[in-house]
Short mmCIF file of C-alpha atoms in Angstrom, two decimals:
data_model
loop_
_atom_site.label_atom_id
_atom_site.label_comp_id
_atom_site.label_asym_id
_atom_site.label_seq_id
_atom_site.Cartn_x
_atom_site.Cartn_y
_atom_site.Cartn_z
CA MET A 1 19.20 -3.78 0.31
CA ILE A 2 17.42 -6.42 -1.67
CA TRP A 3 14.22 -5.78 0.14
CA GLN A 4 14.24 -2.24 -0.90
CA PHE A 5 14.50 -3.26 -4.60
CA ALA A 6 11.81 -5.88 -4.11
CA THR A 7 9.50 -3.35 -2.56
CA ILE A 8 10.08 -1.02 -5.49
CA ALA A 9 9.61 -3.67 -8.01
CA ALA A 10 6.45 -4.88 -6.45
CA LEU A 11 5.17 -1.15 -6.25
CA VAL A 12 6.09 -0.58 -10.03
CA ALA A 13 4.47 -3.84 -11.11
CA CYS A 14 1.15 -3.51 -9.13
CA CYS A 15 0.77 0.27 -9.47
CA GLY A 16 1.78 0.23 -13.17
CA TYR A 17 -0.81 -2.35 -13.83
CA ALA A 18 -3.36 -0.39 -11.91
CA LEU A 19 -2.53 2.82 -13.68
CA GLY A 20 -2.63 1.14 -17.13
CA PHE A 21 -5.71 -1.19 -16.73
CA GLY A 22 -7.64 -0.07 -13.70
CA GLY A 23 -10.50 2.29 -13.33
CA THR A 24 -10.58 5.52 -11.41
CA THR A 25 -10.57 3.87 -8.03
CA GLU A 26 -7.62 1.76 -8.81
CA ARG A 27 -5.67 4.64 -10.42
CA VAL A 28 -6.29 6.87 -7.31
CA GLY A 29 -5.24 3.98 -4.98
CA ALA A 30 -2.17 3.39 -7.05
CA ALA A 31 -1.23 7.10 -6.95
CA MET A 32 -1.79 7.30 -3.23
CA MET A 33 0.49 4.22 -2.65
CA VAL A 34 3.30 5.55 -4.93
CA ALA A 35 3.20 8.97 -3.14
CA ALA A 36 3.28 7.24 0.32
CA LEU A 37 6.32 5.16 -0.62
CA ALA A 38 8.06 8.08 -2.17
CA LEU A 39 7.43 10.26 0.93
CA THR A 40 8.39 7.35 3.34
CA SER A 41 11.70 6.86 1.54
CA LEU A 42 12.30 10.60 1.67
CA ALA A 43 11.50 10.71 5.36
CA LEU A 44 13.77 7.75 6.12
CA TYR A 45 16.53 9.40 4.36
CA LEU A 46 16.12 12.86 6.02
CA PHE A 47 14.80 11.89 9.51
CA GLY A 48 14.91 8.11 9.82
CA THR A 49 16.26 6.08 12.61
CA PHE A 50 15.77 3.08 10.34
CA TYR A 51 13.32 1.24 12.48
CA GLN A 52 15.38 1.70 15.72
CA THR A 53 12.36 3.58 16.98
CA ALA A 54 9.05 4.73 15.59
CA ASP A 55 9.57 7.75 13.33
CA VAL A 56 6.77 10.37 13.60
CA ALA A 57 7.22 11.46 9.94
CA ILE A 58 6.48 7.99 8.73
CA ILE A 59 3.64 7.45 11.07
CA LEU A 60 2.12 10.67 9.62
CA ILE A 61 2.51 9.36 6.13
CA ASP A 62 1.00 5.96 6.99
CA VAL A 63 -1.91 7.73 8.81
CA ALA A 64 -2.51 9.89 5.75
CA LEU A 65 -2.41 6.79 3.45
CA LEU A 66 -4.83 5.02 5.80
CA ALA A 67 -7.20 8.02 5.74
CA GLY A 68 -6.99 8.02 1.93
CA LEU A 69 -7.64 4.37 1.59
CA ILE A 70 -10.72 4.57 3.91
CA ALA A 71 -12.05 7.45 2.01
CA LEU A 72 -11.61 5.46 -1.24
CA ALA A 73 -13.42 2.55 0.38
CA LEU A 74 -16.32 4.72 1.46
CA PHE A 75 -16.76 6.38 -1.95
CA SER A 76 -15.93 3.43 -4.17
CA ASP A 77 -18.21 0.51 -5.30
CA ARG A 78 -15.19 -1.79 -5.13
CA SER A 79 -14.17 -4.19 -2.33
CA TRP A 80 -10.47 -3.99 -2.63
CA PRO A 81 -10.06 -0.83 -0.81
CA LEU A 82 -11.60 -2.28 2.28
CA TRP A 83 -9.03 -4.98 2.19
CA ALA A 84 -6.29 -2.51 1.57
CA SER A 85 -7.51 -0.30 4.42
CA ALA A 86 -7.51 -3.31 6.85
CA PHE A 87 -4.09 -4.47 5.95
CA HIS A 88 -2.71 -0.87 6.15
CA MET A 89 -4.42 -0.27 9.39
CA VAL A 90 -2.67 -3.27 11.09
CA GLY A 91 0.69 -1.82 9.80
CA THR A 92 -0.33 1.67 11.32
CA VAL A 93 -1.20 -0.02 14.55
CA THR A 94 2.31 -1.55 14.61
CA HIS A 95 3.77 1.95 14.73
CA MET A 96 1.61 2.60 17.72
CA ALA A 97 2.86 -0.40 19.58
CA ILE A 98 6.30 0.85 19.13
CA LEU A 99 5.29 4.29 20.37
CA GLY A 100 3.90 2.57 23.42
CA ASN A 101 7.49 1.31 24.18
CA ALA A 102 6.95 -2.22 22.99
CA VAL A 103 10.48 -3.89 22.80
CA ILE A 104 10.95 -5.18 19.32
CA ALA A 105 13.96 -5.79 17.22
CA PRO A 106 14.40 -3.22 14.32
CA ILE A 107 14.43 -5.98 11.68
CA ALA A 108 11.16 -7.47 13.03
CA TYR A 109 9.60 -3.91 12.98
CA ALA A 110 10.72 -3.31 9.48
CA HIS A 111 9.55 -6.80 8.18
CA THR A 112 6.18 -6.43 9.99
CA LEU A 113 5.51 -3.11 8.20
CA GLY A 114 6.68 -4.67 4.97
CA LEU A 115 4.34 -7.60 5.24
CA TRP A 116 1.28 -5.39 5.61
CA TYR A 117 2.44 -3.12 2.76
CA TYR A 118 2.89 -6.11 0.47
CA LEU A 119 -0.69 -7.23 1.35
CA THR A 120 -2.02 -3.67 0.72
CA LEU A 121 -0.35 -3.80 -2.68
CA LEU A 122 -1.79 -7.27 -3.25
CA SER A 123 -5.27 -5.91 -2.59
CA LEU A 124 -4.73 -3.27 -5.26
CA LEU A 125 -3.46 -6.00 -7.69
CA VAL A 126 -6.46 -8.23 -7.14
CA GLY A 127 -8.88 -5.34 -7.44
CA THR A 128 -7.27 -4.22 -10.66
CA ILE A 129 -7.42 -7.78 -12.13
CA ASN A 130 -11.05 -8.09 -11.23
CA TYR A 131 -11.90 -4.68 -12.82
CA HIS A 132 -9.92 -5.51 -15.95
CA ARG A 133 -11.48 -9.01 -16.30
CA ALA A 134 -15.02 -7.37 -15.85
CA THR A 135 -14.53 -4.64 -18.42
CA ARG A 136 -13.06 -7.09 -21.00
CA ALA A 137 -16.03 -9.27 -20.52
CA LEU A 138 -18.39 -6.43 -20.91
CA ASN A 139 -16.67 -5.24 -24.10
CA ARG A 140 -16.98 -8.69 -25.66
CA LYS A 141 -20.71 -8.78 -24.96
CA GLN A 142 -21.28 -5.48 -26.77
CA PRO A 143 -21.74 -5.61 -30.60
#
């Protein structure tokens, strides 16, 4: 239960900062991550096996987020979407390993996905910090 609160707190902190101080790229990325977590929570509630097996609904949500992050990386001039895409891709591949009948404990499956999700959020946070610093420096130089 504490991990769920930690995940929501990390999401609110990182995405709130991105929505408040980020550029368009950061705001779009934050919106995608919030939507993905909300849909994942809903899918777990409605259809979830709670990491006993791979849930198709959650896999589809993660694939959609991956596609969105890759599109963001392709059309953005920032580097953080590349990192976020890479981290999220590893988490998505973890689902594929479970679909391929890999034997893994449910707690390990959940923590593996959580690790890559936190790193994806960290990418957004670092990207937003860099953007915010750059815009502050630019505003100080202008008369």
